Tab-separated table of C-alpha atoms in Angstrom:
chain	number	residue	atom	x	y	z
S	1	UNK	CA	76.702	129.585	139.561
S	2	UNK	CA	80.018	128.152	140.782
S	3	UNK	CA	80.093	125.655	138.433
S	4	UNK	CA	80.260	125.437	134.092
S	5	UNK	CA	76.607	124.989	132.930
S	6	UNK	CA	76.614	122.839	129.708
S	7	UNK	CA	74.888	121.625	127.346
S	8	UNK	CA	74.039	118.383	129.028
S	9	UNK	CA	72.083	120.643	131.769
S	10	UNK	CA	69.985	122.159	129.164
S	11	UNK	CA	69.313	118.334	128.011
S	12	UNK	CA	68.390	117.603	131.196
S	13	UNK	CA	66.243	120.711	131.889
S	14	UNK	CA	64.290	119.548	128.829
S	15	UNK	CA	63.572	116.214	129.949
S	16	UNK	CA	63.078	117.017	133.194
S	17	UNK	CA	60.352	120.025	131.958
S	18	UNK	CA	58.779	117.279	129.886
S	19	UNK	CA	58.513	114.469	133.036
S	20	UNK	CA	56.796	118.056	134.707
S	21	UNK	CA	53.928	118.210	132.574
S	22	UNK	CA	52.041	115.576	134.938
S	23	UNK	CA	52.542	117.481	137.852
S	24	UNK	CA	51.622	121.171	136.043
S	25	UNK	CA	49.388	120.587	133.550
S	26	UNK	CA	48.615	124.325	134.033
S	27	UNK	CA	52.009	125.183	132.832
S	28	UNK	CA	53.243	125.661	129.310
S	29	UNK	CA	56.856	123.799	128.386
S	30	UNK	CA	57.958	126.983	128.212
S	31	UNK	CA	56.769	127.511	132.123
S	32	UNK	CA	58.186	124.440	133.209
S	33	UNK	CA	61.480	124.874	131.737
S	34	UNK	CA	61.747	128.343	133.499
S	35	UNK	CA	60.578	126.069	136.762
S	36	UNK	CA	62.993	123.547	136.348
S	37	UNK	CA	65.662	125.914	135.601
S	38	UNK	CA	64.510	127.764	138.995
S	39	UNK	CA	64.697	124.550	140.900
S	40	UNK	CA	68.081	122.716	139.583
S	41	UNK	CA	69.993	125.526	138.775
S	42	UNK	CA	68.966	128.716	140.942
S	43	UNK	CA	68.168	130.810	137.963
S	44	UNK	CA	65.549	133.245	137.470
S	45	UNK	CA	64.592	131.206	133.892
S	46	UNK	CA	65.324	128.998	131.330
S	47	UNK	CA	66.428	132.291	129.260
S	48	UNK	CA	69.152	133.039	131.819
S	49	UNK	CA	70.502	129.517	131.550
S	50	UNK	CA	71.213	129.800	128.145
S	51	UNK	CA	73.036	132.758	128.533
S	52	UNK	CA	75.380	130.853	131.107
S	53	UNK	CA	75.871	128.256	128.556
S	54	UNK	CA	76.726	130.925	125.754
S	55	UNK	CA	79.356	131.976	128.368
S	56	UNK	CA	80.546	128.851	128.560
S	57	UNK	CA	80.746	127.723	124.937
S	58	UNK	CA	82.666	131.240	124.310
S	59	UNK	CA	85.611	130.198	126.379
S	60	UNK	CA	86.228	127.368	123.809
S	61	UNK	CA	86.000	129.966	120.785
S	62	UNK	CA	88.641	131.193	118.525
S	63	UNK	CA	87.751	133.992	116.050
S	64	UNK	CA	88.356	133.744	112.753
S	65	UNK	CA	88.025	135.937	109.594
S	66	UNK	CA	84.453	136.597	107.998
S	67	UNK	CA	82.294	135.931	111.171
S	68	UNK	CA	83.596	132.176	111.553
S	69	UNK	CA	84.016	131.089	114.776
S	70	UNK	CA	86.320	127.928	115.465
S	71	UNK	CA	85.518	125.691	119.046
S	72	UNK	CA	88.267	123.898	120.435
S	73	UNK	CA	86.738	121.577	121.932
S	74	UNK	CA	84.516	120.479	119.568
S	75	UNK	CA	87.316	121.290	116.549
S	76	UNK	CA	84.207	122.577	114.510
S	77	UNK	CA	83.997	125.711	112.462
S	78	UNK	CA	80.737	127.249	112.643
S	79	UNK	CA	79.216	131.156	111.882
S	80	UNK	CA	77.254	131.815	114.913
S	81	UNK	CA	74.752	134.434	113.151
S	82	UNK	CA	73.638	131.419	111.507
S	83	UNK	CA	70.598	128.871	113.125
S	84	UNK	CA	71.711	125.882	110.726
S	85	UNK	CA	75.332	126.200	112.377
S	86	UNK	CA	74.643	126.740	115.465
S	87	UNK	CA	72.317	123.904	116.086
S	88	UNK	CA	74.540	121.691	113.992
S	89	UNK	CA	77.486	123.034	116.552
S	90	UNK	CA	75.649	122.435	119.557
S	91	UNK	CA	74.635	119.090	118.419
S	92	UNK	CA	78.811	117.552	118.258
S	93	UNK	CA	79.176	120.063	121.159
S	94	UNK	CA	77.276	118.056	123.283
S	95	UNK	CA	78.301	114.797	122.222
S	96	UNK	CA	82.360	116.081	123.002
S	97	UNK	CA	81.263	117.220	126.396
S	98	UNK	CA	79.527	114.020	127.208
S	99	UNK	CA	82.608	112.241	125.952
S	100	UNK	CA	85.135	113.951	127.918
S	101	UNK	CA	82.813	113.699	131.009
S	102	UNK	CA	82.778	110.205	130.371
S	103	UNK	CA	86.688	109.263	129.035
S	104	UNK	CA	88.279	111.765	131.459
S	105	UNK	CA	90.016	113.657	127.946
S	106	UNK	CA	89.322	114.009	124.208
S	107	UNK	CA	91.528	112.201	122.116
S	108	UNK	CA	94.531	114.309	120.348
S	109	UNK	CA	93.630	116.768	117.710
S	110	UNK	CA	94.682	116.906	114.349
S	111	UNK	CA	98.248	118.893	114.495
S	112	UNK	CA	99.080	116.814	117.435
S	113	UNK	CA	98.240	113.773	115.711
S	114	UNK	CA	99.909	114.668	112.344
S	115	UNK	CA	103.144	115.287	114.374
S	116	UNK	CA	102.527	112.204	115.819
S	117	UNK	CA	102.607	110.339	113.112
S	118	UNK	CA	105.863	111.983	110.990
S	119	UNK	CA	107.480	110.782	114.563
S	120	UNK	CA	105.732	106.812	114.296
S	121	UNK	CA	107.376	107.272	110.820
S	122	UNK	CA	110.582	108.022	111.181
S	123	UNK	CA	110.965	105.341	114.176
S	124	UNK	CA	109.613	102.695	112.025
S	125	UNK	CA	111.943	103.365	108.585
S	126	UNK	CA	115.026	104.147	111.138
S	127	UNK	CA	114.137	100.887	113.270
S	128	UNK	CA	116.840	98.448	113.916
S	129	UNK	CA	115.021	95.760	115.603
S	130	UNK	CA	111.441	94.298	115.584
S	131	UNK	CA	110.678	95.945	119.408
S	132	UNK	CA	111.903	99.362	118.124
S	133	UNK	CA	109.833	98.977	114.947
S	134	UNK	CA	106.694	98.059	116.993
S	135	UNK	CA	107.058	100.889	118.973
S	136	UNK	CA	106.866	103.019	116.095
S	137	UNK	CA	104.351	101.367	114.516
S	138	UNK	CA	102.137	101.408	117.983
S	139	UNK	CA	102.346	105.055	117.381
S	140	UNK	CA	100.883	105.222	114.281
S	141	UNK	CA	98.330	103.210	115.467
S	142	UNK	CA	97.287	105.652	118.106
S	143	UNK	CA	97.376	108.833	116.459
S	144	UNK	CA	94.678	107.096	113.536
S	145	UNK	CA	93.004	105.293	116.772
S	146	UNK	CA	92.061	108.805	118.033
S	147	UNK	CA	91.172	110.282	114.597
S	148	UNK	CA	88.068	107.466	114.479
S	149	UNK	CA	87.771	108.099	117.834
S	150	UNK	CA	87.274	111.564	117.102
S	151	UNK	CA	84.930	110.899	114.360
S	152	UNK	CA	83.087	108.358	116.566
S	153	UNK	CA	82.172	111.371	118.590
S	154	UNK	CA	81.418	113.698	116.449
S	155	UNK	CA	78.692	111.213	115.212
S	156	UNK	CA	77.369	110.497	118.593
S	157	UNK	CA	78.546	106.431	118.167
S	158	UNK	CA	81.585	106.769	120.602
S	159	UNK	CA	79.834	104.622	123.452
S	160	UNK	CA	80.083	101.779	121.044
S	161	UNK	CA	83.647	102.214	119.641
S	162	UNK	CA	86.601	99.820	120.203
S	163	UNK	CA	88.991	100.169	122.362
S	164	UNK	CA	92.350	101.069	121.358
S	165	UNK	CA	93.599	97.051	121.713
S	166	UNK	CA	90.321	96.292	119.596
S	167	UNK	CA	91.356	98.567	116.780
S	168	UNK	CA	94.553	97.451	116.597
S	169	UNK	CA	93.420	94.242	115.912
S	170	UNK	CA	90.698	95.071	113.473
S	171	UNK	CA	93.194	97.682	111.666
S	172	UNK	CA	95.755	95.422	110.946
S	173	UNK	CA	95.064	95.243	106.805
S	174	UNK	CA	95.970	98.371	107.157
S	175	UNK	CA	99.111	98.344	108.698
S	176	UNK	CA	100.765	95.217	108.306
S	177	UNK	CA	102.533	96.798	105.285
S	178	UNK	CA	104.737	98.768	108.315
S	179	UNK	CA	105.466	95.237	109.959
S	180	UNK	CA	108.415	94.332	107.761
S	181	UNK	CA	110.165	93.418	111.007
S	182	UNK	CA	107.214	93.422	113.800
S	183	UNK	CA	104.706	91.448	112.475
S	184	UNK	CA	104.939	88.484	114.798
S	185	UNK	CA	105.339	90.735	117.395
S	186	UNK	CA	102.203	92.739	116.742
S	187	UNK	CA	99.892	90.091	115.754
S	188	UNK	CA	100.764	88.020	119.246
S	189	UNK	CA	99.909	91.380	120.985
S	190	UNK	CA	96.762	92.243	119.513
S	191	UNK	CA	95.514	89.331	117.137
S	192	UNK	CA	93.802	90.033	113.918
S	193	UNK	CA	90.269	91.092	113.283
S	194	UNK	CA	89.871	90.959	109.431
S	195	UNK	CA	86.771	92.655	108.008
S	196	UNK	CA	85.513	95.474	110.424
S	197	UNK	CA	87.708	98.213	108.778
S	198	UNK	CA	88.401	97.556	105.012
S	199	UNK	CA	92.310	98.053	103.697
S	200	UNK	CA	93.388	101.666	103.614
S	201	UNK	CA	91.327	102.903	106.050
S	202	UNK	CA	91.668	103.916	109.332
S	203	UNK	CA	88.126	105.102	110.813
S	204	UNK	CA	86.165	102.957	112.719
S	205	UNK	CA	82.507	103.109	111.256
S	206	UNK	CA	79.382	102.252	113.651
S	207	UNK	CA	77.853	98.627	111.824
S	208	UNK	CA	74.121	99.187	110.196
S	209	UNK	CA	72.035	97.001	111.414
């Protein structure tokens, strides 16, 4: 196979084994997943596609001491030997690859975020004028904008989160202590959307209901 088999293709494998039954009712799921994967993908079973997608999923993997296995892509620590993990990894795993598919790229990871912010820091306490204080404090916002973005993924709910203009809006009890100078500024930009993320945080929960 020329191209990555994910996790999405053994999703749609399933399904499409499942929408097979009709048409072999002779056939076992088990069968018509091997039939499917014989069909879509050009392998000799289901089996073998899995083994692609182990392949796959390795490339992502950094090893770590006592059996734990770290995915980049993901940023989830898992022990592979383990079913619980593995299925809980596969599970955010497939919700980062549908993301990315989707979005075009995953938002920054943690170091890069952290550094991030001790920049949007220092440019906000250093700031001599409103515009240079915004800027700083625009930073900010988007390193905690894609740590609930993150989160939003990892829980499957990132379809329905804001966009970045949204959640500045709806974050500002939370930052409007940085707008000492900016505050005009910022809340002509982006408006104010009290009551969707309570003061202090900074992650964007998915509304029961």
């Amino acid at each position: 196979m020329q191209n990555p088999i994910t996790l999405r293709d053994i999703e749609n494998l399933k399904k499409l084994a499942k929408q097979a039954k009709a048409l072999h009712p002779g056939l076992s799921h088990a069968q018509r997943l091997n039939l499917m994967a014989q069909h879509h993908l050009q392998a000799r079973s289901y089996h073998e596609v899995r083994k692609w997608v182990a392949r796959s999923l390795e490339q992502h993997y950094e090893r770590k001491d006592g059996g734990v296995v770290y995915c980049k892509l993901c940023r989830f620590s898992f022990v592979p030997g383990i079913a619980e993990d593995s299925t809980t990894h596969e599970k955010r795993h497939l919700n980062f690859e549908d993301a990315l598919f989707s979005l075009g790229a995953l938002p920054a990871a943690h170091a890069t975020r952290e550094q991030r912010k001790r920049e949007a820091h220092n440019l906000i306490h250093s700031a001599p004028s409103a515009g240079e204080e915004l800027a700083g404090v625009e930073q900010l916002v988007n390193a905690w904008y894609d740590r609930s973005l993150e989160s939003a993924i990892g829980n499957g709910d990132w379809k329905k989160h804001p966009s970045l203009a949204e959640y500045a809006a709806m974050i500002v009890p939370t930052v409007e202590a940085w707008l000492r100078q900016s505050r005009v500024l910022y809340l002509s930009k982006y408006g104010c959307n009290r009551g969707v993320i309570p003061e202090g945080q900074t992650t964007w929960v998915q509304p029961e209901g």
